[in-house]
Amino acid sequence: MNSDRFSLPIPAPDVLSERCPSRDVLRHMTSRWGTLVLIVLCHGTHRFSELKRNIGGVSERMLAQTLQQLEGDGLVLRVAHDVVPPHVEYSLTPLGQGAADRLRELAAWIEDNLPAFLPAQAA
Amino acid sequence: MNSDRFSLPIPAPDVLSERCPSRDVLRHMTSRWGTLVLIVLCHGTHRFSELKRNIGGVSERMLAQTLQQLEGDGLVLRVAHDVVPPHVEYSLTPLGQGAADRLRELAAWIEDNLPAFLPAQAA
DNA sequence: ATTCAAACTTACAAAAATGTAGGTACTTCC
DNA sequence: GGAAGTACCTACATTTTTGTAAGTTTGAAT
């Protein structure tokens, strides 16, 4: 019902409005490395070093930072086994799975249509 | 057949590999304002000032720059009527339509699932 | 004559993202 | 003993992105 004596009306989520929290979620999911991490994790659980190998060009610093952000958003689950050398596994939460599915579709579409982009890339 | 005497093998498009051009396309489409511009243009042709009004928080500078980038990628079509004051219309190319559809789905998914993110946002 | 509007552009400044290099802890292998 | 592997963190420098404010052009409205 969203309106007792004390509550203000909550506007519907809308990425087009500046202050909507959905904007932040969108930015995290579409961040340079965030998108790629989520796509890789679609294929199942991975360790830090595996992610680094799979995602061409990512630095350790950026990978660690991105993973923390995604974990903070509840998209990625981090499980550390307390052994030496360290062994940490990253996977998608159910929420992350939903996010990653959409991103995978986007990436797949780009890959499928890449020829259509190439003429433009030339310029 | 992709291999006469002079051609090098062209690897399949893959956003995970550093040098694949699909990476650049992905970055443009998922740029801060690029995503939002494409989403708005889903609803049809718009003028510069309309886009600015519809996309909360965008500056003229960023909007102009983003539109040029999307036009350069062949996603957006710019039509200028030579009158004064200027009248310019932006719309999606067929390619842009495909791109925008995927982004709209992503945005819609985020908006629909925003409640699931809010606990995480608190921290 | 002044103001206004459109769709930009430009210069400059500030903020954010990213990269590089190095360090840590501990264990196992050579 | 020394090297390698794991999953990071930290300081620092550089690059990229973004914002702000101002200027441009031309005709029409006041």
mmCIF file of C-alpha atoms (C1' of nucleotides) in Angstrom:
data_model
loop_
_atom_site.group_PDB
_atom_site.id
_atom_site.type_symbol
_atom_site.label_atom_id
_atom_site.label_comp_id
_atom_site.label_asym_id
_atom_site.label_seq_id
_atom_site.Cartn_x
_atom_site.Cartn_y
_atom_site.Cartn_z
ATOM 1 C CA MET A 1 0.000 0.000 0.000
ATOM 2 C CA ASN A 2 3.026 2.213 0.298
ATOM 3 C CA SER A 3 1.321 5.020 2.222
ATOM 4 C CA ASP A 4 0.612 5.065 5.917
ATOM 5 C CA ARG A 5 0.794 8.257 7.894
ATOM 6 C CA PHE A 6 4.556 8.498 7.671
ATOM 7 C CA SER A 7 5.711 7.161 4.332
ATOM 8 C CA LEU A 8 6.568 9.246 1.326
ATOM 9 C CA PRO A 9 5.515 7.929 -2.057
ATOM 10 C CA ILE A 10 8.253 5.787 -3.590
ATOM 11 C CA PRO A 11 8.579 6.403 -7.318
ATOM 12 C CA ALA A 12 8.741 3.393 -9.602
ATOM 13 C CA PRO A 13 12.303 2.340 -10.446
ATOM 14 C CA ASP A 14 13.506 4.106 -13.573
ATOM 15 C CA VAL A 15 17.033 4.147 -14.920
ATOM 16 C CA LEU A 16 16.274 7.405 -16.682
ATOM 17 C CA SER A 17 15.826 9.366 -13.492
ATOM 18 C CA GLU A 18 18.976 10.653 -11.960
ATOM 19 C CA ARG A 19 18.457 9.617 -8.367
ATOM 20 C CA CYS A 20 16.985 6.187 -8.924
ATOM 21 C CA PRO A 21 19.151 3.504 -7.291
ATOM 22 C CA SER A 22 18.701 1.382 -10.399
ATOM 23 C CA ARG A 23 21.214 3.705 -12.009
ATOM 24 C CA ASP A 24 23.937 2.540 -9.663
ATOM 25 C CA VAL A 25 23.136 -1.098 -10.258
ATOM 26 C CA LEU A 26 23.250 -0.500 -13.985
ATOM 27 C CA ARG A 27 26.620 1.194 -13.706
ATOM 28 C CA HIS A 28 28.125 -1.622 -11.707
ATOM 29 C CA MET A 29 26.817 -4.268 -14.063
ATOM 30 C CA THR A 30 28.007 -2.405 -17.124
ATOM 31 C CA SER A 31 31.377 -1.424 -15.710
ATOM 32 C CA ARG A 32 34.341 -2.283 -17.852
ATOM 33 C CA TRP A 33 35.278 -5.469 -16.003
ATOM 34 C CA GLY A 34 32.036 -6.150 -14.185
ATOM 35 C CA THR A 35 30.284 -7.207 -17.357
ATOM 36 C CA LEU A 36 33.053 -9.613 -18.283
ATOM 37 C CA VAL A 37 33.329 -11.135 -14.834
ATOM 38 C CA LEU A 38 29.619 -11.863 -14.763
ATOM 39 C CA ILE A 39 29.771 -13.408 -18.204
ATOM 40 C CA VAL A 40 32.611 -15.719 -17.248
ATOM 41 C CA LEU A 41 30.913 -16.757 -14.034
ATOM 42 C CA CYS A 42 27.926 -17.901 -16.099
ATOM 43 C CA HIS A 43 30.023 -20.944 -16.915
ATOM 44 C CA GLY A 44 30.239 -21.878 -13.258
ATOM 45 C CA THR A 45 32.487 -21.366 -10.260
ATOM 46 C CA HIS A 46 35.961 -19.975 -10.833
ATOM 47 C CA ARG A 47 39.009 -19.098 -8.829
ATOM 48 C CA PHE A 48 40.647 -15.688 -8.869
ATOM 49 C CA SER A 49 43.505 -16.773 -11.053
ATOM 50 C CA GLU A 50 41.159 -18.514 -13.478
ATOM 51 C CA LEU A 51 39.147 -15.364 -13.873
ATOM 52 C CA LYS A 52 42.306 -13.437 -14.511
ATOM 53 C CA ARG A 53 43.337 -15.868 -17.203
ATOM 54 C CA ASN A 54 39.916 -15.903 -18.841
ATOM 55 C CA ILE A 55 39.405 -12.163 -18.960
ATOM 56 C CA GLY A 56 41.961 -10.797 -21.355
ATOM 57 C CA GLY A 57 43.678 -7.633 -20.201
ATOM 58 C CA VAL A 58 42.393 -7.373 -16.675
ATOM 59 C CA SER A 59 44.886 -6.489 -13.950
ATOM 60 C CA GLU A 60 44.837 -8.104 -10.535
ATOM 61 C CA ARG A 61 43.978 -4.803 -8.976
ATOM 62 C CA MET A 62 40.941 -4.246 -11.153
ATOM 63 C CA LEU A 63 39.775 -7.818 -10.881
ATOM 64 C CA ALA A 64 39.889 -7.752 -7.091
ATOM 65 C CA GLN A 65 38.130 -4.418 -6.993
ATOM 66 C CA THR A 66 35.435 -5.508 -9.425
ATOM 67 C CA LEU A 67 34.788 -8.733 -7.558
ATOM 68 C CA GLN A 68 34.341 -6.844 -4.317
ATOM 69 C CA GLN A 69 31.887 -4.508 -5.932
ATOM 70 C CA LEU A 70 29.843 -7.332 -7.390
ATOM 71 C CA GLU A 71 29.939 -9.141 -4.086
ATOM 72 C CA GLY A 72 28.743 -5.986 -2.385
ATOM 73 C CA ASP A 73 25.826 -5.790 -4.785
ATOM 74 C CA GLY A 74 24.869 -9.355 -3.990
ATOM 75 C CA LEU A 75 25.617 -10.600 -7.491
ATOM 76 C CA VAL A 76 28.677 -12.673 -6.706
ATOM 77 C CA LEU A 77 29.389 -15.124 -3.897
ATOM 78 C CA ARG A 78 32.891 -15.435 -2.511
ATOM 79 C CA VAL A 79 33.946 -18.589 -0.652
ATOM 80 C CA ALA A 80 37.423 -18.741 0.846
ATOM 81 C CA HIS A 81 38.888 -22.042 1.984
ATOM 82 C CA ASP A 82 41.314 -21.447 4.781
ATOM 83 C CA VAL A 83 44.353 -23.184 3.416
ATOM 84 C CA VAL A 84 47.757 -22.220 2.235
ATOM 85 C CA PRO A 85 48.291 -21.340 -0.507
ATOM 86 C CA PRO A 86 44.932 -19.525 -0.528
ATOM 87 C CA HIS A 87 42.005 -21.072 -2.368
ATOM 88 C CA VAL A 88 39.014 -18.836 -3.104
ATOM 89 C CA GLU A 89 36.018 -19.615 -5.261
ATOM 90 C CA TYR A 90 33.713 -17.143 -6.919
ATOM 91 C CA SER A 91 30.251 -17.938 -8.218
ATOM 92 C CA LEU A 92 26.986 -16.239 -9.097
ATOM 93 C CA THR A 93 24.176 -15.754 -6.627
ATOM 94 C CA PRO A 94 20.660 -16.334 -7.982
ATOM 95 C CA LEU A 95 20.427 -12.584 -8.494
ATOM 96 C CA GLY A 96 23.756 -12.586 -10.270
ATOM 97 C CA GLN A 97 22.567 -15.381 -12.503
ATOM 98 C CA GLY A 98 19.675 -13.230 -13.699
ATOM 99 C CA ALA A 99 22.000 -10.313 -14.317
ATOM 100 C CA ALA A 100 24.585 -12.407 -16.087
ATOM 101 C CA ASP A 101 21.997 -13.964 -18.384
ATOM 102 C CA ARG A 102 21.068 -10.561 -19.768
ATOM 103 C CA LEU A 103 24.662 -9.546 -20.186
ATOM 104 C CA ARG A 104 25.505 -12.759 -21.951
ATOM 105 C CA GLU A 105 22.703 -12.130 -24.409
ATOM 106 C CA LEU A 106 24.029 -8.673 -25.032
ATOM 107 C CA ALA A 107 27.560 -9.914 -25.588
ATOM 108 C CA ALA A 108 26.355 -12.736 -27.825
ATOM 109 C CA TRP A 109 24.364 -10.308 -29.913
ATOM 110 C CA ILE A 110 27.403 -8.090 -30.359
ATOM 111 C CA GLU A 111 29.571 -11.033 -31.339
ATOM 112 C CA ASP A 112 26.962 -12.259 -33.826
ATOM 113 C CA ASN A 113 26.580 -8.841 -35.387
ATOM 114 C CA LEU A 114 30.188 -7.804 -35.319
ATOM 115 C CA PRO A 115 30.490 -7.863 -39.117
ATOM 116 C CA ALA A 116 27.867 -5.143 -39.276
ATOM 117 C CA PHE A 117 30.017 -2.963 -37.048
ATOM 118 C CA LEU A 118 33.302 -3.421 -38.808
ATOM 119 C CA PRO A 119 32.715 -0.862 -41.569
ATOM 120 C CA ALA A 120 32.064 1.741 -38.900
ATOM 121 C CA GLN A 121 35.139 0.692 -36.942
ATOM 122 C CA ALA A 122 37.312 1.432 -39.933
ATOM 123 C CA ALA A 123 36.608 5.156 -39.623
ATOM 124 C CA MET B 1 36.085 -19.462 -46.704
ATOM 125 C CA ASN B 2 38.344 -17.094 -44.868
ATOM 126 C CA SER B 3 41.650 -18.376 -46.181
ATOM 127 C CA ASP B 4 43.067 -17.699 -49.605
ATOM 128 C CA ARG B 5 46.769 -17.273 -50.102
ATOM 129 C CA PHE B 6 46.932 -13.919 -48.389
ATOM 130 C CA SER B 7 44.494 -13.911 -45.488
ATOM 131 C CA LEU B 8 45.347 -14.630 -41.898
ATOM 132 C CA PRO B 9 42.879 -16.668 -39.921
ATOM 133 C CA ILE B 10 40.297 -14.425 -38.283
ATOM 134 C CA PRO B 11 39.423 -15.599 -34.789
ATOM 135 C CA ALA B 12 35.752 -15.815 -33.846
ATOM 136 C CA PRO B 13 34.475 -12.677 -32.118
ATOM 137 C CA ASP B 14 34.884 -12.947 -28.367
ATOM 138 C CA VAL B 15 34.407 -10.189 -25.842
ATOM 139 C CA LEU B 16 36.722 -12.024 -23.476
ATOM 140 C CA SER B 17 39.754 -11.585 -25.651
ATOM 141 C CA GLU B 18 41.572 -8.352 -25.271
ATOM 142 C CA ARG B 19 41.995 -7.389 -28.891
ATOM 143 C CA CYS B 20 38.623 -8.401 -30.220
ATOM 144 C CA PRO B 21 36.788 -5.417 -31.707
ATOM 145 C CA SER B 22 33.624 -6.608 -30.002
ATOM 146 C CA ARG B 23 35.150 -5.246 -26.823
ATOM 147 C CA ASP B 24 35.012 -1.723 -28.169
ATOM 148 C CA VAL B 25 31.435 -2.097 -29.268
ATOM 149 C CA LEU B 26 30.523 -3.424 -25.857
ATOM 150 C CA ARG B 27 32.210 -0.497 -24.161
ATOM 151 C CA HIS B 28 30.401 2.055 -26.276
ATOM 152 C CA MET B 29 27.043 0.419 -25.734
ATOM 153 C CA THR B 30 27.576 0.128 -22.005
ATOM 154 C CA SER B 31 29.072 3.565 -21.537
ATOM 155 C CA ARG B 32 27.432 5.653 -18.867
ATOM 156 C CA TRP B 33 25.246 7.677 -21.217
ATOM 157 C CA GLY B 34 25.307 5.451 -24.270
ATOM 158 C CA THR B 35 23.076 2.881 -22.639
ATOM 159 C CA LEU B 36 20.523 5.486 -21.641
ATOM 160 C CA VAL B 37 20.493 7.206 -25.009
ATOM 161 C CA LEU B 38 19.815 3.931 -26.775
ATOM 162 C CA ILE B 39 17.039 3.096 -24.351
ATOM 163 C CA VAL B 40 15.319 6.429 -24.894
ATOM 164 C CA LEU B 41 15.608 6.160 -28.661
ATOM 165 C CA CYS B 42 13.734 2.870 -28.472
ATOM 166 C CA HIS B 43 10.636 5.013 -28.064
ATOM 167 C CA GLY B 44 11.222 6.657 -31.419
ATOM 168 C CA THR B 45 12.884 9.712 -32.917
ATOM 169 C CA HIS B 46 13.984 12.492 -30.578
ATOM 170 C CA ARG B 47 15.611 15.867 -30.783
ATOM 171 C CA PHE B 48 18.745 16.788 -28.874
ATOM 172 C CA SER B 49 16.894 18.837 -26.306
ATOM 173 C CA GLU B 50 14.319 16.124 -25.798
ATOM 174 C CA LEU B 51 17.026 13.598 -25.109
ATOM 175 C CA LYS B 52 18.570 15.959 -22.630
ATOM 176 C CA ARG B 53 15.276 16.360 -20.828
ATOM 177 C CA ASN B 54 14.561 12.642 -20.797
ATOM 178 C CA ILE B 55 17.943 11.524 -19.527
ATOM 179 C CA GLY B 56 18.270 12.798 -16.012
ATOM 180 C CA GLY B 57 21.643 14.296 -15.198
ATOM 181 C CA VAL B 58 23.273 14.312 -18.596
ATOM 182 C CA SER B 59 25.188 17.426 -19.604
ATOM 183 C CA GLU B 60 25.057 18.846 -23.105
ATOM 184 C CA ARG B 61 28.696 18.065 -23.548
ATOM 185 C CA MET B 62 28.325 14.398 -22.674
ATOM 186 C CA LEU B 63 25.138 14.013 -24.664
ATOM 187 C CA ALA B 64 26.716 15.451 -27.797
ATOM 188 C CA GLN B 65 29.803 13.324 -27.358
ATOM 189 C CA THR B 66 27.826 10.160 -26.739
ATOM 190 C CA LEU B 67 25.599 10.738 -29.746
ATOM 191 C CA GLN B 68 28.612 11.190 -31.978
ATOM 192 C CA GLN B 69 30.093 7.988 -30.732
ATOM 193 C CA LEU B 70 26.912 6.023 -31.310
ATOM 194 C CA GLU B 71 26.543 7.573 -34.726
ATOM 195 C CA GLY B 72 30.107 6.573 -35.502
ATOM 196 C CA ASP B 73 29.301 3.002 -34.547
ATOM 197 C CA GLY B 74 26.325 2.972 -36.866
ATOM 198 C CA LEU B 75 23.818 2.622 -34.051
ATOM 199 C CA VAL B 76 22.247 6.038 -34.275
ATOM 200 C CA LEU B 77 21.123 8.069 -37.257
ATOM 201 C CA ARG B 78 21.415 11.841 -37.186
ATOM 202 C CA VAL B 79 19.289 13.970 -39.486
ATOM 203 C CA ALA B 80 19.795 17.725 -39.468
ATOM 204 C CA HIS B 81 17.254 20.028 -41.087
ATOM 205 C CA ASP B 82 19.018 23.105 -42.273
ATOM 206 C CA VAL B 83 16.942 25.745 -40.596
ATOM 207 C CA VAL B 84 17.458 28.312 -37.934
ATOM 208 C CA PRO B 85 17.167 27.711 -35.074
ATOM 209 C CA PRO B 86 18.673 24.266 -35.714
ATOM 210 C CA HIS B 87 16.469 21.223 -35.837
ATOM 211 C CA VAL B 88 18.142 17.820 -35.540
ATOM 212 C CA GLU B 89 16.535 14.451 -35.160
ATOM 213 C CA TYR B 90 18.114 11.330 -33.743
ATOM 214 C CA SER B 91 16.836 7.812 -34.265
ATOM 215 C CA LEU B 92 18.011 4.214 -34.182
ATOM 216 C CA THR B 93 19.391 2.430 -37.198
ATOM 217 C CA PRO B 94 18.304 -1.195 -37.616
ATOM 218 C CA LEU B 95 21.545 -2.192 -35.941
ATOM 219 C CA GLY B 96 20.867 0.249 -33.133
ATOM 220 C CA GLN B 97 17.411 -1.214 -32.700
ATOM 221 C CA GLY B 98 18.911 -4.624 -32.041
ATOM 222 C CA ALA B 99 21.354 -3.175 -29.569
ATOM 223 C CA ALA B 100 18.753 -1.101 -27.801
ATOM 224 C CA ASP B 101 16.405 -4.051 -27.422
ATOM 225 C CA ARG B 102 18.998 -5.935 -25.394
ATOM 226 C CA LEU B 103 19.791 -2.941 -23.271
ATOM 227 C CA ARG B 104 16.137 -2.289 -22.591
ATOM 228 C CA GLU B 105 15.756 -5.837 -21.374
ATOM 229 C CA LEU B 106 18.707 -5.380 -19.087
ATOM 230 C CA ALA B 107 17.350 -2.136 -17.687
ATOM 231 C CA ALA B 108 13.875 -3.600 -17.264
ATOM 232 C CA TRP B 109 15.310 -6.559 -15.407
ATOM 233 C CA ILE B 110 17.172 -4.255 -13.052
ATOM 234 C CA GLU B 111 14.090 -2.156 -12.417
ATOM 235 C CA ASP B 112 11.998 -5.252 -11.761
ATOM 236 C CA ASN B 113 14.536 -6.704 -9.369
ATOM 237 C CA LEU B 114 15.555 -3.516 -7.641
ATOM 238 C CA PRO B 115 14.003 -4.589 -4.325
ATOM 239 C CA ALA B 116 16.443 -7.501 -4.249
ATOM 240 C CA PHE B 117 19.331 -5.057 -4.524
ATOM 241 C CA LEU B 118 18.255 -2.582 -1.908
ATOM 242 C CA PRO B 119 19.534 -4.530 1.119
ATOM 243 C CA ALA B 120 22.961 -4.591 -0.474
ATOM 244 C CA GLN B 121 22.789 -0.893 -1.314
ATOM 245 C CA ALA B 122 22.321 -0.081 2.341
ATOM 246 C CA ALA B 123 25.846 -1.230 3.156
ATOM 247 C "C1'" DA C 1 17.391 46.923 -29.704
ATOM 248 C "C1'" DT C 2 17.222 43.075 -26.804
ATOM 249 C "C1'" DT C 3 16.017 38.580 -25.738
ATOM 250 C "C1'" DC C 4 15.303 33.851 -26.787
ATOM 251 C "C1'" DA C 5 15.794 29.419 -28.641
ATOM 252 C "C1'" DA C 6 18.276 25.383 -30.880
ATOM 253 C "C1'" DA C 7 22.270 22.415 -31.124
ATOM 254 C "C1'" DC C 8 26.147 22.437 -30.579
ATOM 255 C "C1'" DT C 9 31.736 23.609 -29.523
ATOM 256 C "C1'" DT C 10 35.640 24.881 -26.793
ATOM 257 C "C1'" DA C 11 38.690 25.626 -22.816
ATOM 258 C "C1'" DC C 12 39.557 24.539 -18.433
ATOM 259 C "C1'" DA C 13 39.118 21.973 -14.034
ATOM 260 C "C1'" DA C 14 37.925 18.238 -11.225
ATOM 261 C "C1'" DA C 15 36.958 13.587 -10.430
ATOM 262 C "C1'" DA C 16 37.087 8.807 -11.411
ATOM 263 C "C1'" DA C 17 39.077 4.808 -13.438
ATOM 264 C "C1'" DT C 18 42.979 2.233 -14.461
ATOM 265 C "C1'" DG C 19 47.746 0.627 -14.616
ATOM 266 C "C1'" DT C 20 52.452 -0.486 -12.473
ATOM 267 C "C1'" DA C 21 55.268 -2.091 -9.256
ATOM 268 C "C1'" DG C 22 56.083 -3.843 -5.106
ATOM 269 C "C1'" DG C 23 54.977 -6.334 -0.866
ATOM 270 C "C1'" DT C 24 52.661 -10.188 2.182
ATOM 271 C "C1'" DA C 25 52.169 -15.100 4.054
ATOM 272 C "C1'" DC C 26 52.919 -19.627 3.888
ATOM 273 C "C1'" DT C 27 53.974 -24.084 1.718
ATOM 274 C "C1'" DT C 28 55.627 -27.226 -1.461
ATOM 275 C "C1'" DC C 29 58.889 -28.519 -4.957
ATOM 276 C "C1'" DC C 30 63.709 -28.705 -6.777
ATOM 277 C "C1'" DG D 1 68.504 -22.477 0.134
ATOM 278 C "C1'" DG D 2 65.927 -20.492 -3.501
ATOM 279 C "C1'" DA D 3 61.980 -20.381 -6.671
ATOM 280 C "C1'" DA D 4 57.217 -20.750 -7.487
ATOM 281 C "C1'" DG D 5 52.298 -20.405 -6.666
ATOM 282 C "C1'" DT D 6 47.952 -18.267 -4.466
ATOM 283 C "C1'" DA D 7 45.047 -14.284 -3.545
ATOM 284 C "C1'" DC D 8 45.285 -10.517 -2.509
ATOM 285 C "C1'" DC D 9 46.679 -5.067 -0.705
ATOM 286 C "C1'" DT D 10 48.973 -0.555 -0.969
ATOM 287 C "C1'" DA D 11 51.144 3.538 -2.813
ATOM 288 C "C1'" DC D 12 51.842 6.085 -6.616
ATOM 289 C "C1'" DA D 13 51.446 7.804 -11.427
ATOM 290 C "C1'" DT D 14 48.904 8.229 -15.422
ATOM 291 C "C1'" DT D 15 44.963 8.154 -18.288
ATOM 292 C "C1'" DT D 16 40.218 8.672 -19.124
ATOM 293 C "C1'" DT D 17 35.961 10.435 -18.109
ATOM 294 C "C1'" DT D 18 33.028 13.878 -16.718
ATOM 295 C "C1'" DG D 19 31.467 18.418 -15.373
ATOM 296 C "C1'" DT D 20 31.108 23.719 -15.690
ATOM 297 C "C1'" DA D 21 30.872 27.713 -17.890
ATOM 298 C "C1'" DA D 22 31.133 30.237 -21.705
ATOM 299 C "C1'" DG D 23 30.752 31.279 -26.670
ATOM 300 C "C1'" DT D 24 28.591 30.614 -31.625
ATOM 301 C "C1'" DT D 25 25.009 31.304 -35.255
ATOM 302 C "C1'" DT D 26 20.715 33.044 -37.064
ATOM 303 C "C1'" DG D 27 16.011 34.338 -37.332
ATOM 304 C "C1'" DA D 28 11.843 35.382 -35.000
ATOM 305 C "C1'" DA D 29 9.305 37.399 -31.223
ATOM 306 C "C1'" DT D 30 8.834 41.523 -27.822
#
